[in-house]
Short mmCIF file of N, CA and C in Angstrom, two decimals:
data_model
loop_
_atom_site.label_atom_id
_atom_site.label_comp_id
_atom_site.label_asym_id
_atom_site.label_seq_id
_atom_site.Cartn_x
_atom_site.Cartn_y
_atom_site.Cartn_z
N UNK A 1 -11.84 -1.29 -19.10
CA UNK A 1 -12.35 -0.44 -17.68
C UNK A 1 -11.10 0.48 -17.14
N UNK A 2 -11.56 1.64 -16.58
CA UNK A 2 -10.47 2.58 -16.03
C UNK A 2 -9.57 2.06 -15.43
N UNK A 3 -8.37 2.43 -15.60
CA UNK A 3 -7.40 2.13 -14.62
C UNK A 3 -7.35 2.93 -13.26
N UNK A 4 -7.65 2.38 -11.93
CA UNK A 4 -7.47 3.11 -10.62
C UNK A 4 -5.80 3.53 -10.17
N UNK A 5 -6.03 4.53 -9.59
CA UNK A 5 -4.46 4.98 -9.25
C UNK A 5 -4.83 5.27 -7.54
N UNK A 6 -3.78 5.25 -6.70
CA UNK A 6 -3.70 5.52 -5.65
C UNK A 6 -4.16 7.18 -5.69
N UNK A 7 -4.97 7.64 -4.78
CA UNK A 7 -5.31 9.39 -4.78
C UNK A 7 -4.31 9.90 -4.03
N UNK A 8 -3.30 9.40 -3.48
CA UNK A 8 -2.24 9.95 -2.67
C UNK A 8 -0.92 9.71 -3.51
N UNK A 9 -0.54 8.57 -3.66
CA UNK A 9 0.79 8.64 -4.34
C UNK A 9 1.13 8.54 -5.76
N UNK A 10 -0.62 7.92 -6.27
CA UNK A 10 -0.39 7.94 -7.97
C UNK A 10 -0.39 6.26 -8.65
N UNK A 11 0.15 5.45 -7.22
CA UNK A 11 0.13 4.10 -7.89
C UNK A 11 -0.82 3.21 -8.41
N UNK A 12 -0.58 2.61 -9.54
CA UNK A 12 -1.44 1.58 -10.16
C UNK A 12 -2.00 0.87 -9.08
N UNK A 13 -3.79 0.64 -9.07
CA UNK A 13 -4.11 -0.08 -7.74
C UNK A 13 -4.23 -1.49 -8.58
N UNK A 14 -4.26 -1.89 -9.76
CA UNK A 14 -4.49 -3.29 -10.51
C UNK A 14 -5.94 -3.26 -10.55
N UNK A 15 -6.33 -4.27 -11.22
CA UNK A 15 -7.91 -5.06 -11.02
C UNK A 15 -8.54 -5.74 -9.80
N UNK A 16 -7.46 -6.09 -8.78
CA UNK A 16 -7.88 -6.41 -7.48
C UNK A 16 -8.01 -5.70 -6.50
N UNK A 17 -8.59 -5.80 -5.07
CA UNK A 17 -8.52 -5.26 -4.06
C UNK A 17 -7.26 -5.09 -3.33
N UNK A 18 -6.64 -5.99 -3.41
CA UNK A 18 -5.42 -6.10 -2.48
C UNK A 18 -4.09 -4.85 -2.46
N UNK A 19 -4.63 -4.33 -3.13
CA UNK A 19 -3.50 -2.83 -2.63
C UNK A 19 -4.35 -1.48 -1.85
N UNK A 20 -5.77 -2.08 -1.86
CA UNK A 20 -6.24 -0.70 -1.31
C UNK A 20 -5.97 -0.59 0.02
N UNK A 21 -6.11 0.50 0.74
CA UNK A 21 -5.74 1.09 1.87
C UNK A 21 -6.97 0.37 2.81
N UNK A 22 -7.06 0.82 4.36
CA UNK A 22 -8.36 0.53 5.02
C UNK A 22 -8.68 1.80 5.81
N UNK A 23 -9.86 1.83 6.03
CA UNK A 23 -10.75 2.58 6.71
C UNK A 23 -10.57 2.36 8.12
N UNK A 24 -11.17 3.29 9.22
CA UNK A 24 -11.11 3.21 10.63
C UNK A 24 -11.67 2.06 10.74
N UNK A 25 -12.90 1.49 10.18
CA UNK A 25 -13.52 0.30 10.59
C UNK A 25 -12.97 -0.99 9.92
N UNK A 26 -12.28 -1.03 9.55
CA UNK A 26 -11.38 -1.97 8.67
C UNK A 26 -11.64 -2.19 7.50
N UNK A 27 -12.95 -1.67 6.93
CA UNK A 27 -13.18 -1.79 5.61
C UNK A 27 -12.20 -1.66 4.54
N UNK A 28 -12.12 -1.76 3.38
CA UNK A 28 -11.15 -1.46 2.14
C UNK A 28 -11.71 -0.02 1.93
N UNK A 29 -10.54 1.25 1.55
CA UNK A 29 -10.66 1.96 0.87
C UNK A 29 -10.11 2.35 -0.41
N UNK A 30 -11.20 2.25 -1.35
CA UNK A 30 -10.63 2.00 -2.88
C UNK A 30 -9.83 3.53 -3.63
N UNK A 31 -9.77 4.51 -2.55
CA UNK A 31 -8.99 5.86 -3.21
C UNK A 31 -7.31 5.86 -3.10
N UNK A 32 -7.59 5.32 -1.80
CA UNK A 32 -5.94 5.10 -1.40
C UNK A 32 -5.47 3.59 -1.05
N UNK A 33 -4.09 3.74 -1.36
CA UNK A 33 -3.56 2.24 -1.79
C UNK A 33 -3.15 1.89 -0.11
N UNK A 34 -2.57 0.65 0.69
CA UNK A 34 -2.33 -0.01 1.80
C UNK A 34 -0.72 0.79 2.20
N UNK A 35 -0.22 1.64 1.14
CA UNK A 35 1.08 2.22 1.68
C UNK A 35 0.91 3.46 2.18
N UNK A 36 -0.39 4.13 1.43
CA UNK A 36 -0.41 5.49 2.15
C UNK A 36 -1.42 5.71 3.02
N UNK A 37 -2.63 4.66 3.18
CA UNK A 37 -3.73 4.82 3.70
C UNK A 37 -3.72 3.81 4.64
N UNK A 38 -3.91 3.54 5.86
CA UNK A 38 -3.97 2.59 7.23
C UNK A 38 -4.89 3.07 8.05
N UNK A 39 -6.01 2.36 8.19
CA UNK A 39 -7.22 2.75 9.46
C UNK A 39 -7.78 3.65 9.75
N UNK A 40 -7.99 4.13 8.36
CA UNK A 40 -8.69 5.65 8.31
C UNK A 40 -7.70 6.98 8.65
N UNK A 41 -6.46 6.49 8.21
CA UNK A 41 -5.49 7.92 8.44
C UNK A 41 -4.14 7.63 7.32
N UNK A 42 -3.83 8.77 6.72
CA UNK A 42 -2.32 8.73 5.94
C UNK A 42 -1.36 8.15 6.89
N UNK A 43 -0.54 7.64 6.28
CA UNK A 43 0.54 6.90 7.06
C UNK A 43 1.84 7.76 7.08
N UNK A 44 1.72 8.72 6.48
CA UNK A 44 2.68 10.01 6.21
C UNK A 44 2.28 11.12 6.07
N UNK A 45 2.55 12.12 7.23
CA UNK A 45 2.13 13.37 7.03
C UNK A 45 3.07 14.10 6.53
N UNK A 46 2.95 14.42 4.93
CA UNK A 46 3.94 14.89 3.94
C UNK A 46 3.28 15.99 3.06
N UNK A 47 4.10 16.82 2.24
CA UNK A 47 3.48 17.48 1.55
C UNK A 47 3.52 16.48 0.19
N UNK A 48 3.10 17.39 -1.14
CA UNK A 48 2.95 16.43 -2.18
C UNK A 48 4.10 16.40 -2.81
N UNK A 49 5.05 17.64 -2.82
CA UNK A 49 6.24 17.70 -3.16
C UNK A 49 7.29 16.23 -2.40
N UNK A 50 6.97 16.05 -1.20
CA UNK A 50 7.97 15.10 -0.66
C UNK A 50 7.05 13.83 -0.89
N UNK A 51 5.97 13.80 -1.11
CA UNK A 51 5.58 12.47 -1.82
C UNK A 51 6.15 12.29 -3.21
N UNK A 52 6.15 13.52 -3.97
CA UNK A 52 7.07 12.98 -5.38
C UNK A 52 8.30 12.70 -5.13
N UNK A 53 9.02 13.10 -4.42
CA UNK A 53 10.64 12.82 -4.10
C UNK A 53 10.19 11.02 -3.70
N UNK A 54 9.50 10.89 -2.78
CA UNK A 54 9.66 9.32 -2.20
C UNK A 54 9.04 8.71 -3.59
N UNK A 55 8.14 8.87 -4.23
CA UNK A 55 7.99 7.91 -5.37
C UNK A 55 8.87 7.97 -6.70
N UNK A 56 9.77 9.03 -6.87
CA UNK A 56 10.61 9.05 -7.74
C UNK A 56 11.45 7.79 -8.08
N UNK A 57 12.19 7.20 -7.15
CA UNK A 57 13.00 5.86 -7.19
C UNK A 57 11.87 4.90 -7.68
N UNK A 58 10.92 4.46 -7.35
CA UNK A 58 10.06 3.48 -7.83
C UNK A 58 9.45 3.92 -9.11
N UNK A 59 9.32 4.97 -9.37
CA UNK A 59 8.49 5.15 -10.76
C UNK A 59 9.81 4.83 -11.76
N UNK A 60 10.91 5.61 -11.63
CA UNK A 60 12.09 4.95 -12.53
C UNK A 60 12.51 3.69 -12.82
N UNK A 61 12.14 3.03 -11.37
CA UNK A 61 12.56 1.16 -11.52
C UNK A 61 11.59 0.71 -12.20
N UNK A 62 10.31 1.26 -12.08
CA UNK A 62 9.17 0.85 -12.66
C UNK A 62 9.13 0.79 -14.59
N UNK A 63 9.84 2.22 -14.77
CA UNK A 63 9.90 2.60 -16.45
C UNK A 63 11.29 2.52 -16.86
N UNK A 64 11.87 1.51 -17.00
CA UNK A 64 13.46 1.73 -17.87
C UNK A 64 13.73 2.58 -18.84
N UNK A 65 14.38 3.37 -18.81
CA UNK A 65 14.86 4.39 -19.40
C UNK A 65 14.09 5.58 -18.95
N UNK A 66 13.38 5.94 -18.09
CA UNK A 66 12.98 7.08 -17.73
C UNK A 66 14.08 7.75 -16.60
N UNK A 67 14.54 8.90 -16.44
CA UNK A 67 15.46 9.61 -15.77
C UNK A 67 14.65 9.76 -14.80
N UNK A 68 15.12 10.42 -13.18
CA UNK A 68 14.47 10.92 -12.06
C UNK A 68 13.60 12.22 -12.50
N UNK A 69 14.35 12.92 -13.42
CA UNK A 69 13.77 14.24 -13.80
C UNK A 69 12.49 14.22 -14.62
N UNK A 70 12.26 13.36 -15.33
CA UNK A 70 11.36 12.61 -16.41
C UNK A 70 9.85 12.30 -15.10
N UNK A 71 10.72 11.62 -14.46
CA UNK A 71 9.34 10.94 -13.36
C UNK A 71 8.86 12.14 -12.47
N UNK A 72 9.87 12.87 -11.98
CA UNK A 72 9.26 14.03 -11.30
C UNK A 72 8.58 15.11 -11.82
N UNK A 73 9.11 15.25 -13.25
CA UNK A 73 7.91 16.27 -13.92
C UNK A 73 6.77 15.60 -14.33
N UNK A 74 6.33 14.21 -14.58
CA UNK A 74 5.41 13.49 -15.28
C UNK A 74 4.59 13.47 -13.65
N UNK A 75 5.23 13.39 -12.38
CA UNK A 75 4.13 13.63 -11.27
C UNK A 75 3.73 14.79 -10.73
N UNK A 76 4.55 15.87 -11.28
CA UNK A 76 4.40 16.91 -11.00
C UNK A 76 3.01 17.55 -11.79
N UNK A 77 3.05 16.87 -12.86
CA UNK A 77 1.70 17.24 -13.42
C UNK A 77 0.49 16.33 -13.50
N UNK A 78 0.69 15.22 -12.87
CA UNK A 78 -0.19 14.32 -12.46
C UNK A 78 -0.86 14.36 -10.95
N UNK A 79 0.10 14.54 -10.06
CA UNK A 79 -0.66 14.75 -8.63
C UNK A 79 -1.22 15.55 -8.28
N UNK A 80 -1.19 16.92 -8.93
CA UNK A 80 -2.46 17.79 -8.35
C UNK A 80 -3.73 17.60 -8.73
N UNK A 81 -4.50 16.67 -9.45
CA UNK A 81 -5.24 16.05 -9.81
C UNK A 81 -5.64 14.74 -8.64
N UNK A 82 -4.78 14.75 -8.10
CA UNK A 82 -5.36 13.35 -7.14
C UNK A 82 -5.76 14.07 -6.23
N UNK A 83 -7.07 13.15 -5.42
CA UNK A 83 -7.72 13.91 -4.52
C UNK A 83 -7.13 13.92 -3.19
N UNK A 84 -6.06 13.52 -2.75
CA UNK A 84 -5.44 14.11 -1.66
C UNK A 84 -4.81 15.66 -1.78
N UNK A 85 -4.34 15.74 -2.62
CA UNK A 85 -3.55 16.96 -3.49
C UNK A 85 -4.42 18.19 -4.21
N UNK A 86 -5.79 17.93 -4.40
CA UNK A 86 -6.51 18.96 -5.14
C UNK A 86 -6.71 19.93 -4.09
N UNK A 87 -6.33 21.34 -4.54
CA UNK A 87 -6.88 22.37 -3.81
C UNK A 87 -7.90 22.67 -3.66
#
C-alpha cells in the first residue's frame, strides 16, 4: 500500500484515518492532516517556505542524525509536488 502524506505539510498519514483533517460538513478529508485542515479550511495562511520552516523541528526530531539543513533541503524538493503548493 502506498504511503499517504498530508498534501500541505508532508506528514505521513499512517494506515488509519485518525490524522485526517475535516471538511466543512464534518466529513474526513483524505488529502490534509488534522493540523493543517479543519472544517474545510487551512489552519494557517502561510507560504510554502513558512510551512517548511515550521516543519523542520518535527522532521529533525523524527529522523535522528538529520540536520536542520538536510531536513529543509529534503522538504524543498518534496513540497512543490504536494497538492497545496503545486503551481
